[in-house]
Tab-separated table of C-alpha atoms in Angstrom:
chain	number	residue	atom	x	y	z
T	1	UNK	CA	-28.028	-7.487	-48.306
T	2	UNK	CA	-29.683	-6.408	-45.437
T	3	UNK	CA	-29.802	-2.750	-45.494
T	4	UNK	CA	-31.485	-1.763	-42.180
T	5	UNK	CA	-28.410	-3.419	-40.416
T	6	UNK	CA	-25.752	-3.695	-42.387
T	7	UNK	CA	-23.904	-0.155	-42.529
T	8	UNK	CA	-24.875	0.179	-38.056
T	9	UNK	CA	-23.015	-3.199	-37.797
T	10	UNK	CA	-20.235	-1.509	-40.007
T	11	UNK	CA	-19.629	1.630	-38.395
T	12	UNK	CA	-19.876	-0.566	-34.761
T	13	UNK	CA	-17.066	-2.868	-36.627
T	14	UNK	CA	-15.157	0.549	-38.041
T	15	UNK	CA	-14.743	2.441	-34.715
T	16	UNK	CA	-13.048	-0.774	-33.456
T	17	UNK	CA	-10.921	-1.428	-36.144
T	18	UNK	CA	-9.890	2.071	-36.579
T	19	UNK	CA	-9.038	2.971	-32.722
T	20	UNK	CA	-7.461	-0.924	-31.734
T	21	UNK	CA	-4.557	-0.138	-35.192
T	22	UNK	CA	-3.900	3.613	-33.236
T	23	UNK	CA	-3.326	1.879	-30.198
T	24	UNK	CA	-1.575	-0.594	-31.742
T	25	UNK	CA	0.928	2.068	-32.955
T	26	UNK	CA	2.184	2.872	-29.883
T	27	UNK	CA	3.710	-1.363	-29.257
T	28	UNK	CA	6.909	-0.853	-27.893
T	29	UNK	CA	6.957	2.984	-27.659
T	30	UNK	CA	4.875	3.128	-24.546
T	31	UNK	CA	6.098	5.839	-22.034
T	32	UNK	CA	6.470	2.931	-19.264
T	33	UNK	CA	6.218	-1.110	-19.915
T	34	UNK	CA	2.763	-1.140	-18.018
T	35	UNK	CA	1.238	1.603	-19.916
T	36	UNK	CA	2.497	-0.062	-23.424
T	37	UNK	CA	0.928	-3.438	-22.241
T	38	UNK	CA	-2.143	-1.407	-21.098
T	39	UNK	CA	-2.300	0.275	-24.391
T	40	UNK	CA	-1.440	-2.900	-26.657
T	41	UNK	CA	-4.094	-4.816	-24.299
T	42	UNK	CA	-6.883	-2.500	-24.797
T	43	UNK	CA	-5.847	-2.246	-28.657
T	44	UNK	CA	-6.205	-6.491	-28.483
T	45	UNK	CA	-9.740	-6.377	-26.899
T	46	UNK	CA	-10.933	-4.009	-29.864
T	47	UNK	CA	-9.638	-5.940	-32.607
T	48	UNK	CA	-11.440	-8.800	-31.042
T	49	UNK	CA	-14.637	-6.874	-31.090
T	50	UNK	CA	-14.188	-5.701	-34.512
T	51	UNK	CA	-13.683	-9.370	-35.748
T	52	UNK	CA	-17.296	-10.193	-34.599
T	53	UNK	CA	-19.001	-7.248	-35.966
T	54	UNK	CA	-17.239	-7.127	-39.048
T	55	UNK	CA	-17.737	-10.571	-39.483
T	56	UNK	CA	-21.175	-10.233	-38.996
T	57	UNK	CA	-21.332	-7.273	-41.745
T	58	UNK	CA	-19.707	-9.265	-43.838
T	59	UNK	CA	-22.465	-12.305	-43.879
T	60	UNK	CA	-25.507	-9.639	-43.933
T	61	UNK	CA	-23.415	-7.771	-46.917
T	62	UNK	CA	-23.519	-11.473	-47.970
T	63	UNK	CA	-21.467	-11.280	-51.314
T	64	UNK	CA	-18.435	-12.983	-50.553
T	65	UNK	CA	-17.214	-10.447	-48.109
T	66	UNK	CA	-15.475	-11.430	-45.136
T	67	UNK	CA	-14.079	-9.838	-42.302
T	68	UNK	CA	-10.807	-9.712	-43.932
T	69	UNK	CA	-12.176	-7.771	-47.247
T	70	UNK	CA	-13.967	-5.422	-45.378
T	71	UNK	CA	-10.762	-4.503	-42.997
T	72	UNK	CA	-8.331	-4.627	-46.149
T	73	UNK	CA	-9.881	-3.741	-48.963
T	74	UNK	CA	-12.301	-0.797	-48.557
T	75	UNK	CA	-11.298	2.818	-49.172
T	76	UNK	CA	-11.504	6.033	-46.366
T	77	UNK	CA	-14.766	6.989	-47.376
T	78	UNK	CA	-15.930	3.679	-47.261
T	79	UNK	CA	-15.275	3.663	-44.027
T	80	UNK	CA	-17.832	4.695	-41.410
T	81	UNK	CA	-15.915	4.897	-38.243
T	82	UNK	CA	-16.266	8.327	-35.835
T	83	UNK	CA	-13.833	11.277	-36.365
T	84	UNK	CA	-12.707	10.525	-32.922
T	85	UNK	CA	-10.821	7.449	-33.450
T	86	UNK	CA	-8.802	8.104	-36.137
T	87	UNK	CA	-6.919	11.464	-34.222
T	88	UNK	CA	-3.674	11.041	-34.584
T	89	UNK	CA	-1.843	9.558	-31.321
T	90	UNK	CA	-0.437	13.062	-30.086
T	91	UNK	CA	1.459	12.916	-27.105
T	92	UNK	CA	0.349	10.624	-24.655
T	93	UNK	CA	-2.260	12.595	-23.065
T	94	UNK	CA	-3.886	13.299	-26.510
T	95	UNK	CA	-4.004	9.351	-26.511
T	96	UNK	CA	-5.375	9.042	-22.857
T	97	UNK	CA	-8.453	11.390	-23.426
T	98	UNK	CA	-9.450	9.919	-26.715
T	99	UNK	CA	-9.502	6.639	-25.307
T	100	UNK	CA	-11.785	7.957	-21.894
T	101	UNK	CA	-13.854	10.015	-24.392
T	102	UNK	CA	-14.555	6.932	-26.107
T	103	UNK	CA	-14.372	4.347	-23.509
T	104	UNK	CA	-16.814	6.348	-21.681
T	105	UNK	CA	-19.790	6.710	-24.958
T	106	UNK	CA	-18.607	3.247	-25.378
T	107	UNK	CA	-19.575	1.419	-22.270
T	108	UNK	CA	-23.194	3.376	-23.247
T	109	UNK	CA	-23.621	1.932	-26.271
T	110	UNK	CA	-22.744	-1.234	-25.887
T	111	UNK	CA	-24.952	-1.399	-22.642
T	112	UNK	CA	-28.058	-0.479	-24.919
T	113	UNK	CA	-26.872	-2.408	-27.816
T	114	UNK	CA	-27.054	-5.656	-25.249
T	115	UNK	CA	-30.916	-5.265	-24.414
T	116	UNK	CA	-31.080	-5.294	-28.609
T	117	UNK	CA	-33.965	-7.704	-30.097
T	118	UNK	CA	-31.431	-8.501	-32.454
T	119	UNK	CA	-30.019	-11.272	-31.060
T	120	UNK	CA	-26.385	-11.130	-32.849
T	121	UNK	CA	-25.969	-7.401	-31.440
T	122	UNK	CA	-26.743	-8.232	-28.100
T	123	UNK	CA	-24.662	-11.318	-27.963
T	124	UNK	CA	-21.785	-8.925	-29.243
T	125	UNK	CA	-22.494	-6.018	-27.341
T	126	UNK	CA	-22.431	-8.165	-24.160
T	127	UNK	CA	-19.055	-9.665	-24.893
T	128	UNK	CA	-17.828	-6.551	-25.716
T	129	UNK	CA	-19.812	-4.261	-22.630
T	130	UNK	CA	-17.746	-6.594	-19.973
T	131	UNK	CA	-13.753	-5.883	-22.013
T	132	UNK	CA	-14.791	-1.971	-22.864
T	133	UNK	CA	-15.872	-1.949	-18.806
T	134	UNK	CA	-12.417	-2.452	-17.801
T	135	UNK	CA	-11.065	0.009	-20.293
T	136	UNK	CA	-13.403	2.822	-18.732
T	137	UNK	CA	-11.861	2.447	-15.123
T	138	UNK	CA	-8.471	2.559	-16.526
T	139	UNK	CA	-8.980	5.143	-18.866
T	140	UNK	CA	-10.881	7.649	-16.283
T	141	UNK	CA	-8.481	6.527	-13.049
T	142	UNK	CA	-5.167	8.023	-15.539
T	143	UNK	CA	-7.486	11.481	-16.476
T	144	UNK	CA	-7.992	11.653	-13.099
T	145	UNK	CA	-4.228	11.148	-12.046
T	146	UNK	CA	-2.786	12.933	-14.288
T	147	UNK	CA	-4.870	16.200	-14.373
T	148	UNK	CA	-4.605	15.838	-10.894
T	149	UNK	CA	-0.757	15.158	-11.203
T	150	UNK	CA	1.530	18.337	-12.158
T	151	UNK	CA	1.342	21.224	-13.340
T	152	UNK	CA	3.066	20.195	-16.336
T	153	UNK	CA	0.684	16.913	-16.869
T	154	UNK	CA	-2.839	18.741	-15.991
T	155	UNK	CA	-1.655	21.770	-18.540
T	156	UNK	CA	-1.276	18.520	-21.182
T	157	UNK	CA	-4.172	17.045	-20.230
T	158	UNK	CA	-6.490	20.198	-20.393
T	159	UNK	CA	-4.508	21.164	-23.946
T	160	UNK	CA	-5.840	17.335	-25.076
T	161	UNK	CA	-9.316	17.944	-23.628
T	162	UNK	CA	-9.985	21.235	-25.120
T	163	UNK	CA	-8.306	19.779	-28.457
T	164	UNK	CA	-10.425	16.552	-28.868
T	165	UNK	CA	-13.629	18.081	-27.670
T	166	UNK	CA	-15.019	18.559	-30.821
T	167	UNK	CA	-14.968	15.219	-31.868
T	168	UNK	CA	-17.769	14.128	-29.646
T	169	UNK	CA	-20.303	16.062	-30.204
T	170	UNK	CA	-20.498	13.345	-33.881
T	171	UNK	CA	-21.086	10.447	-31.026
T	172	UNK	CA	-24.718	11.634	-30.715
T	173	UNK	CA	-25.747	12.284	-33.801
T	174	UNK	CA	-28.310	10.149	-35.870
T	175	UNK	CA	-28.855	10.089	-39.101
T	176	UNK	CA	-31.350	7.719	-40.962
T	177	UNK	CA	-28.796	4.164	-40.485
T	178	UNK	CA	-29.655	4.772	-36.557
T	179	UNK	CA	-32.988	5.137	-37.308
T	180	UNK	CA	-33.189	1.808	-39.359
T	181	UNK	CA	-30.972	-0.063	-36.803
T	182	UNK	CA	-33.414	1.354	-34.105
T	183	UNK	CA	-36.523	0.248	-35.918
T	184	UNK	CA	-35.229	-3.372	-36.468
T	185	UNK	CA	-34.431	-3.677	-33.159
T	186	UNK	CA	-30.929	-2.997	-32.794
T	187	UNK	CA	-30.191	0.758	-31.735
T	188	UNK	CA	-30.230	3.463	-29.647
T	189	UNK	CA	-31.479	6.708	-28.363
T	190	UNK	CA	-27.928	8.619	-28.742
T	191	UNK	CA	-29.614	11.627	-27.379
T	192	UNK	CA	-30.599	10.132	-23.829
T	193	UNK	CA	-26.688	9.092	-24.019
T	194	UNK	CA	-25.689	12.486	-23.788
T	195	UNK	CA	-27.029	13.056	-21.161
T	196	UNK	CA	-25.116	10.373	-19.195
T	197	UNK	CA	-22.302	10.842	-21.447
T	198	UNK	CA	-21.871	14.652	-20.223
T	199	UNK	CA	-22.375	13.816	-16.314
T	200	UNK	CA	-20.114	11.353	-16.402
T	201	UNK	CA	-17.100	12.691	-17.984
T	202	UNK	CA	-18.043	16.045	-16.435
T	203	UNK	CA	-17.181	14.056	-13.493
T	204	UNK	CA	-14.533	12.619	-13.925
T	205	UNK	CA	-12.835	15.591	-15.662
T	206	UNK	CA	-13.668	17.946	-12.101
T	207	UNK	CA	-12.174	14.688	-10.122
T	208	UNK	CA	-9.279	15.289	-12.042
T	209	UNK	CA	-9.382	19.367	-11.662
T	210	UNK	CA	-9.732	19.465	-15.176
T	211	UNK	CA	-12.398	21.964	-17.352
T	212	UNK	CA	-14.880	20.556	-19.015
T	213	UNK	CA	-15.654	22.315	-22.493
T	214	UNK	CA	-19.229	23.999	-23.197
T	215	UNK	CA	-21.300	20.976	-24.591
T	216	UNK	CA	-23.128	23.199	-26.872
T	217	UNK	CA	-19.521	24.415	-28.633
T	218	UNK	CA	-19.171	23.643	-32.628
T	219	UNK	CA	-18.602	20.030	-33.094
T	220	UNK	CA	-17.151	18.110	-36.362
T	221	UNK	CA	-19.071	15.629	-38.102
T	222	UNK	CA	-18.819	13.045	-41.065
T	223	UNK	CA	-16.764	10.072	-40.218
T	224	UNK	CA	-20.190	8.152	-39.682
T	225	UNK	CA	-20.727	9.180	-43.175
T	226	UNK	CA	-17.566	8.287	-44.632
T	227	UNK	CA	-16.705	12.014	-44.504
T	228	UNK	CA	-13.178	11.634	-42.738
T	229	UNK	CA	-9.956	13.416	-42.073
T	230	UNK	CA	-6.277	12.638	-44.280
T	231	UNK	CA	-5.317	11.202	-40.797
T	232	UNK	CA	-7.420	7.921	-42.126
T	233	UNK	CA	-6.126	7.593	-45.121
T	234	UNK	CA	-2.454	7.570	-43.843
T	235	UNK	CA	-3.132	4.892	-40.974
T	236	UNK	CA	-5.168	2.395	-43.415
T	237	UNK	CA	-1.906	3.040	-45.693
T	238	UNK	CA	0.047	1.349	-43.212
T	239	UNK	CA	-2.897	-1.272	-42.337
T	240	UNK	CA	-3.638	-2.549	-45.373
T	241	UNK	CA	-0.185	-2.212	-47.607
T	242	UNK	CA	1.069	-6.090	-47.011
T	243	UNK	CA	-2.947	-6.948	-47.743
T	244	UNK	CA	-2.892	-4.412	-50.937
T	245	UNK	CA	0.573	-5.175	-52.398
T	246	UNK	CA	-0.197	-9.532	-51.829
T	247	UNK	CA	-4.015	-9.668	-51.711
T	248	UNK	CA	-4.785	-12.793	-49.439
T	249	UNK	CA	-1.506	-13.454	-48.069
T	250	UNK	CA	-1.455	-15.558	-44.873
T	251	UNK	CA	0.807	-15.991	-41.863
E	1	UNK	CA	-22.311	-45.747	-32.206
E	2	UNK	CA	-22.968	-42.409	-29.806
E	3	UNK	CA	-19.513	-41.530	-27.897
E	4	UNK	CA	-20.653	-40.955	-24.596
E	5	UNK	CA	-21.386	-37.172	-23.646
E	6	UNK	CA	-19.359	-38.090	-20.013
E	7	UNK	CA	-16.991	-39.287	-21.680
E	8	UNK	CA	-16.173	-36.793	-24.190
E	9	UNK	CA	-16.171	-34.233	-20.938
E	10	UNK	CA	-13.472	-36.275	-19.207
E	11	UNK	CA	-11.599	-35.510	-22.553
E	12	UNK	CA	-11.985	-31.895	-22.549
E	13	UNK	CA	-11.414	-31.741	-18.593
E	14	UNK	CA	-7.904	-33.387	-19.076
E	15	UNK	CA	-7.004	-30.223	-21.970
E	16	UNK	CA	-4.793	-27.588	-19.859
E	17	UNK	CA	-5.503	-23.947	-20.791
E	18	UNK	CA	-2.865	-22.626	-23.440
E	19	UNK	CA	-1.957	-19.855	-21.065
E	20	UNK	CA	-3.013	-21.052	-17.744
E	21	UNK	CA	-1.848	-24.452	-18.333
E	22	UNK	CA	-2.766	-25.126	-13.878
E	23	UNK	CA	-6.267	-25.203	-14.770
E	24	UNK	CA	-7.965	-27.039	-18.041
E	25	UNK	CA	-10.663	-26.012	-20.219
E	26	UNK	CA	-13.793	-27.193	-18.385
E	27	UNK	CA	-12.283	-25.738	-14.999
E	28	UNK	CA	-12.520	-22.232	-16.951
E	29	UNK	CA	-15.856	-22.503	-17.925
E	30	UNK	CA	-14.937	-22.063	-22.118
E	31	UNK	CA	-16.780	-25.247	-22.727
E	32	UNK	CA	-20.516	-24.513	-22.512
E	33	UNK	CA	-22.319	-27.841	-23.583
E	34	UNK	CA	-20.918	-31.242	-25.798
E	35	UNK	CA	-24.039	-32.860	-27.439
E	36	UNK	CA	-24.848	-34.348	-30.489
E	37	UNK	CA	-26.256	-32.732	-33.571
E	38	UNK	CA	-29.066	-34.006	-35.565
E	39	UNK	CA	-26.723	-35.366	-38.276
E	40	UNK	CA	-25.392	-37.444	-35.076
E	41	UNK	CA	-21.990	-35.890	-35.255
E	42	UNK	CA	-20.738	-34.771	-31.577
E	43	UNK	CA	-21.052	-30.610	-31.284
E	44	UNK	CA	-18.401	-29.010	-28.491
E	45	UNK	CA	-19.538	-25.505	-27.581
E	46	UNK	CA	-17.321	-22.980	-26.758
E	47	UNK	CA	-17.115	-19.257	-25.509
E	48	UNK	CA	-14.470	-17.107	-25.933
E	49	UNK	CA	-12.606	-15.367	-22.628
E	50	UNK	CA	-11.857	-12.344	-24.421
E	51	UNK	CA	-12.781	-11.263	-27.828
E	52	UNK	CA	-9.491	-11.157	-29.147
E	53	UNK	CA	-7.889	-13.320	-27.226
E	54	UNK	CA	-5.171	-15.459	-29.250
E	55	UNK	CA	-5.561	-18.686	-27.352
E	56	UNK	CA	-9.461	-18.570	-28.446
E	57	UNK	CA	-8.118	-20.672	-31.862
E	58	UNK	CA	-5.465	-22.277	-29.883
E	59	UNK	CA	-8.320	-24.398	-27.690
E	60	UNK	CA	-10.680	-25.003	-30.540
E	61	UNK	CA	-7.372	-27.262	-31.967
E	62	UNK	CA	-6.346	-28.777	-29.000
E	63	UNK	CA	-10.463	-30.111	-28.735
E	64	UNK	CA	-10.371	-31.533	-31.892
E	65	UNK	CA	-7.274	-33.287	-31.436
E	66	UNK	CA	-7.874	-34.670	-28.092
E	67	UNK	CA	-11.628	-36.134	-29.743
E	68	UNK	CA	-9.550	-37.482	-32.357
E	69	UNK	CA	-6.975	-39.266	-30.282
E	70	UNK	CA	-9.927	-40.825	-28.842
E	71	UNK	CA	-11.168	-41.737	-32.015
E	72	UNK	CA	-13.525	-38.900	-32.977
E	73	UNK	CA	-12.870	-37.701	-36.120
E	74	UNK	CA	-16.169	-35.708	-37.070
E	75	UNK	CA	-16.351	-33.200	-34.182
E	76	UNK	CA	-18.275	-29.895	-34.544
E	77	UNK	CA	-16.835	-26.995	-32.917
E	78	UNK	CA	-19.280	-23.861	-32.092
E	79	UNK	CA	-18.913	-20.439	-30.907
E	80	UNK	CA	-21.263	-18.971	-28.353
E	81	UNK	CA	-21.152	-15.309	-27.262
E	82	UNK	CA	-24.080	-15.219	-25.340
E	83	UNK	CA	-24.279	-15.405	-22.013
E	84	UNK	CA	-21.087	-13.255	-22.071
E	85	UNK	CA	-18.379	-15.487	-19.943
E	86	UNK	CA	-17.468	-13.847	-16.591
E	87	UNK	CA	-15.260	-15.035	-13.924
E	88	UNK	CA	-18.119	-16.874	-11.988
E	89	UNK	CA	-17.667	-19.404	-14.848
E	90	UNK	CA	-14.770	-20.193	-13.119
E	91	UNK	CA	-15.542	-23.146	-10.324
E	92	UNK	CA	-14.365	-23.114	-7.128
E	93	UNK	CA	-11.671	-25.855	-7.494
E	94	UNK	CA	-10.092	-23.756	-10.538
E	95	UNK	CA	-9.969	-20.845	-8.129
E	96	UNK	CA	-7.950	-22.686	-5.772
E	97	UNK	CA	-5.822	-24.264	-8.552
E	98	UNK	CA	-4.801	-20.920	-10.104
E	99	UNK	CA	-4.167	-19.736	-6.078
E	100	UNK	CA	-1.813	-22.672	-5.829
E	101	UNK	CA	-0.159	-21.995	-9.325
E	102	UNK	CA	0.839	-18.401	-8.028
E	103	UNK	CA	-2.138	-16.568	-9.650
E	104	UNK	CA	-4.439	-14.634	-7.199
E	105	UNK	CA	-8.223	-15.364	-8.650
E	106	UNK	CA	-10.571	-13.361	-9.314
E	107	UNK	CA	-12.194	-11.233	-6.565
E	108	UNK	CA	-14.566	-8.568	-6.020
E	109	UNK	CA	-17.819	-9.393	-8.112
E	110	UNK	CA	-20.967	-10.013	-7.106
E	111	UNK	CA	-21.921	-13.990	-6.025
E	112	UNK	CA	-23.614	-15.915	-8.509
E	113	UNK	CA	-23.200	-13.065	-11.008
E	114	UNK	CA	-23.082	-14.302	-14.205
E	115	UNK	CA	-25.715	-10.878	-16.368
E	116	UNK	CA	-24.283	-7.859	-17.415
E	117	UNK	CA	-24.988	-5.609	-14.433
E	118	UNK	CA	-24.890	-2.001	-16.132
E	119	UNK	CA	-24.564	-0.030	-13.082
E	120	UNK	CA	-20.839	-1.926	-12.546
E	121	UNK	CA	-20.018	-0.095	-16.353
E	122	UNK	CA	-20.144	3.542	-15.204
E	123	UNK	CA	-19.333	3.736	-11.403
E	124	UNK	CA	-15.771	4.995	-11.578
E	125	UNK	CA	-14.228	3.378	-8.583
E	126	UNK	CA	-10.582	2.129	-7.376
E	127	UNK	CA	-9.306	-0.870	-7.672
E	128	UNK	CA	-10.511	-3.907	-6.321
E	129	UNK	CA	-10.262	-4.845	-2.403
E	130	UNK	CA	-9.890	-7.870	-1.105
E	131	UNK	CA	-7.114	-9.268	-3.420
E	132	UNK	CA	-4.733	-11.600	-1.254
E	133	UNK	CA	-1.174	-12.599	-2.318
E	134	UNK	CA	-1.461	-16.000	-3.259
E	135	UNK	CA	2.707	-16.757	-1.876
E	136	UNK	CA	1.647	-15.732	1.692
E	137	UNK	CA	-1.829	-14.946	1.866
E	138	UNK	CA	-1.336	-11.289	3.001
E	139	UNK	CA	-3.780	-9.253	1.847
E	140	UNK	CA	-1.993	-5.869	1.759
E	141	UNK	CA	-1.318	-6.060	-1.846
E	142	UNK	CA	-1.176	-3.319	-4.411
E	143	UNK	CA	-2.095	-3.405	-8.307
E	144	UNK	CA	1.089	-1.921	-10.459
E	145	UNK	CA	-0.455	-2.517	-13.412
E	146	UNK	CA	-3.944	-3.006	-15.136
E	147	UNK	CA	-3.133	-5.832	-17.445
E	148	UNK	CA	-0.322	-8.604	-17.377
E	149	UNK	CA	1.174	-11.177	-19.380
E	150	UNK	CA	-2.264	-12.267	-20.852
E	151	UNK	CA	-5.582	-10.733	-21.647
E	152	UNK	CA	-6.944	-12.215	-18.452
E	153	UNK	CA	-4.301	-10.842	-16.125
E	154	UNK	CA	-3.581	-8.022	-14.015
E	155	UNK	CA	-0.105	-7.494	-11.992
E	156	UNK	CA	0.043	-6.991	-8.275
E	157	UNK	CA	2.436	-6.623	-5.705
E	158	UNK	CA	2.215	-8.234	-2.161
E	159	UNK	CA	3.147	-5.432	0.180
E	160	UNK	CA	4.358	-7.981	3.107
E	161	UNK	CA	6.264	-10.371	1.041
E	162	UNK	CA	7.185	-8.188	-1.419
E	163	UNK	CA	6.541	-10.475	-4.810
E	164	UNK	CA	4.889	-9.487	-7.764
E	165	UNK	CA	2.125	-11.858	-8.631
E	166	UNK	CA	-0.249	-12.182	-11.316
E	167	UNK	CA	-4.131	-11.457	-10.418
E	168	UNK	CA	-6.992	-13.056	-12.765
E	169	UNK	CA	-8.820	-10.000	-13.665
E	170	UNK	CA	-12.729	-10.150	-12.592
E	171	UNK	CA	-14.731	-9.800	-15.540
């Protein structure tokens, strides 16, 4: 096992996983067909991503694990995803800002993850940079439409903005695993992130007449730790049931 | 006995794209290199468009059996991330194939890009210019939604003839 890399390439994998099965819950319920393909699209692209780091936690966890085991068969607090992406869908604009609030810490960390000396985590991160890209302009073009829509859609959208904010202050945290995954190569300075992180969606949010929230206001933490809400627990009930109840069933 | 590398890209350049089925394989740039490996066994390399994107699996069959129709039974198939695949892979006859299909191609990035350029990731901009219908060339055209049919589509509208049309996403 290699212990330096293996639980960053997890929680990478995790935060995929987690958010691309939220998305996915909305198939078929979108509020219009191009949002629900949008939405099912986006979900698509992260369970793509989370294949190839998973995968590649798998063969540095190196007993047997694959991609599969680690999706199906782990527990909540063996998972190391943020808080973030495992909020519970809301209404739709509770969806929209957790997607821009990740989309847009996203895009940073997968642009410093591909200038990683590890090779595998820069071949990833680039893939990934180019889909998560695309998701950013979507996600920050329908915060800036709707906040700037209504009154009725920019009192929804500020109610999900205020709501969510405390679940990225956890995005720039580090703890020793970003140390280890810095020192062989493979991380990131999240604190420089925040930096670009807060001028960003500060901009976007006053583009879209919405308030941004103090930065310095009391944030949750823990996911990255395995420390995670009951909303987890509840989604990987519906993941993993058919993978629980007939372990290595196939299509 | 060596199967001819030429050969064995005359193969792949006949294999039609699962979901683009107007343009093959080689025209989309998925296959990176055909060589052979030091065990002498022929080794196809492929990229992915998207990262989850169904037909990935799809292709990586239809290689195999087009190698063994012509008699290759022992064919290696690898995955390569990196250099990410962007649009640019595309060549310039597949651009004009997918026009002629009814799919605008892409447009919009930067010639000859083919590296991550992190200043395109955060500049929040509109939608791309310079997307022409590909039914009557207009290019008043409007995007009505950010992703299509497939993972590598995007839906427009053409403002003077009025048809929806698909438009390969730049990427």
């Amino acid at each position: 096992m290699d212990d330096a890399l293996h639980p960053y390439v997890l929680r990478l994998g995790d935060n995929a996983l987690v958010l691309s099965q939220r998305l996915g819950e909305w198939c078929g319920k979108g509020p219009a067909l191009e949002e629900d393909m949008a939405l099912t699209n986006v979900a698509l692209d992260l369970l793509g991503q989370a294949r190839m780091w998973l995968s590649y936690a798998a063969e540095l966890q190196g007993d047997g694990a694959d991609e599969d085991s680690l999706a199906y068969h782990r527990n909540a607090p063996e998972f190391r995803n943020l808080l973030l992406v495992e909020q519970p869908n809301g209404s739709y604009a509770d969806t929209l800002v957790r997607q821009f609030f990740f989309d847009a810490w996203h895009a940073l960390a997968l642009r410093e993850l591909g200038r990683s000396s590890e090779s595998r985590v820069a071949g990833i991160a680039q893939k990934a940079a180019k889909e998560v890209a695309y998701h950013l302009r979507r996600s920050s073009d329908l915060i800036v439409r709707l906040g700037d829509g209504t009154a009725r859609s920019h009192e929804m959208m500020q109610a999900a903005v205020d709501n969510l904010w405390r679940f990225t202050g956890e995005m720039f945290e580090t703890d020793a695993i970003d140390a280890a995954a810095r020192a062989a190569g493979a991380g990131f300075d999240a604190t420089s992130l925040r930096r670009e992180w807060l001028a960003y969606v500060g901009e976007v949010l006053e583009t879209g007449t919405l308030r941004m929230p103090p930065p310095e206001a009391w944030m949750q933490k823990g996911g990255k730790q395995g420390v995670h809400s009951e909303h987890l627990s509840r989604l990987l009930a519906e993941m993993q049931v058919l993978q629980r109840t007939h372990p290595g069933a196939k299509w | 006995m060596h199967t001819a590398t030429t050969d064995v890209w005359r193969w792949l350049s006949e294999i039609p794209d699962p979901e683009v089925p107007a343009v093959s394989i080689v025209d989309l740039g998925i296959v990176r290199d055909v060589r052979h490996g030091a065990d002498a066994r022929l080794v196809v390399t492929v990229t992915p468009t998207y990262s989850g994107c169904p037909a990935t699996e799809v292709i990586a069959n239809s290689i195999r059996e087009a190698l063994q129709d012509h008699g290759v039974a022992d064919a290696r198939i690898e995955m390569q991330l990196s250099p990410a695949w962007t649009t640019d892979w595309l060549t310039p006859e597949a651009k004009e194939k997918l026009r002629r299909y009814g799919i605008a191609p892409p447009a919009g990035l930067a010639p000859g890009e083919r590296a991550i350029d992190a200043s395109r990731i955060l500049r929040y901009r509109p939608a791309d210019d310079g997307v022409t219908c590909p039914r009557c060339g207009s290019a008043r055209t409007e995007l009505i939604s950010g992703f299509g049919s497939t993972p590598c589509k995007a839906l427009y509208r053409c403002v003077a003839c009025r048809e929806p049309f698909d438009y390969f996403k730049p990427h």
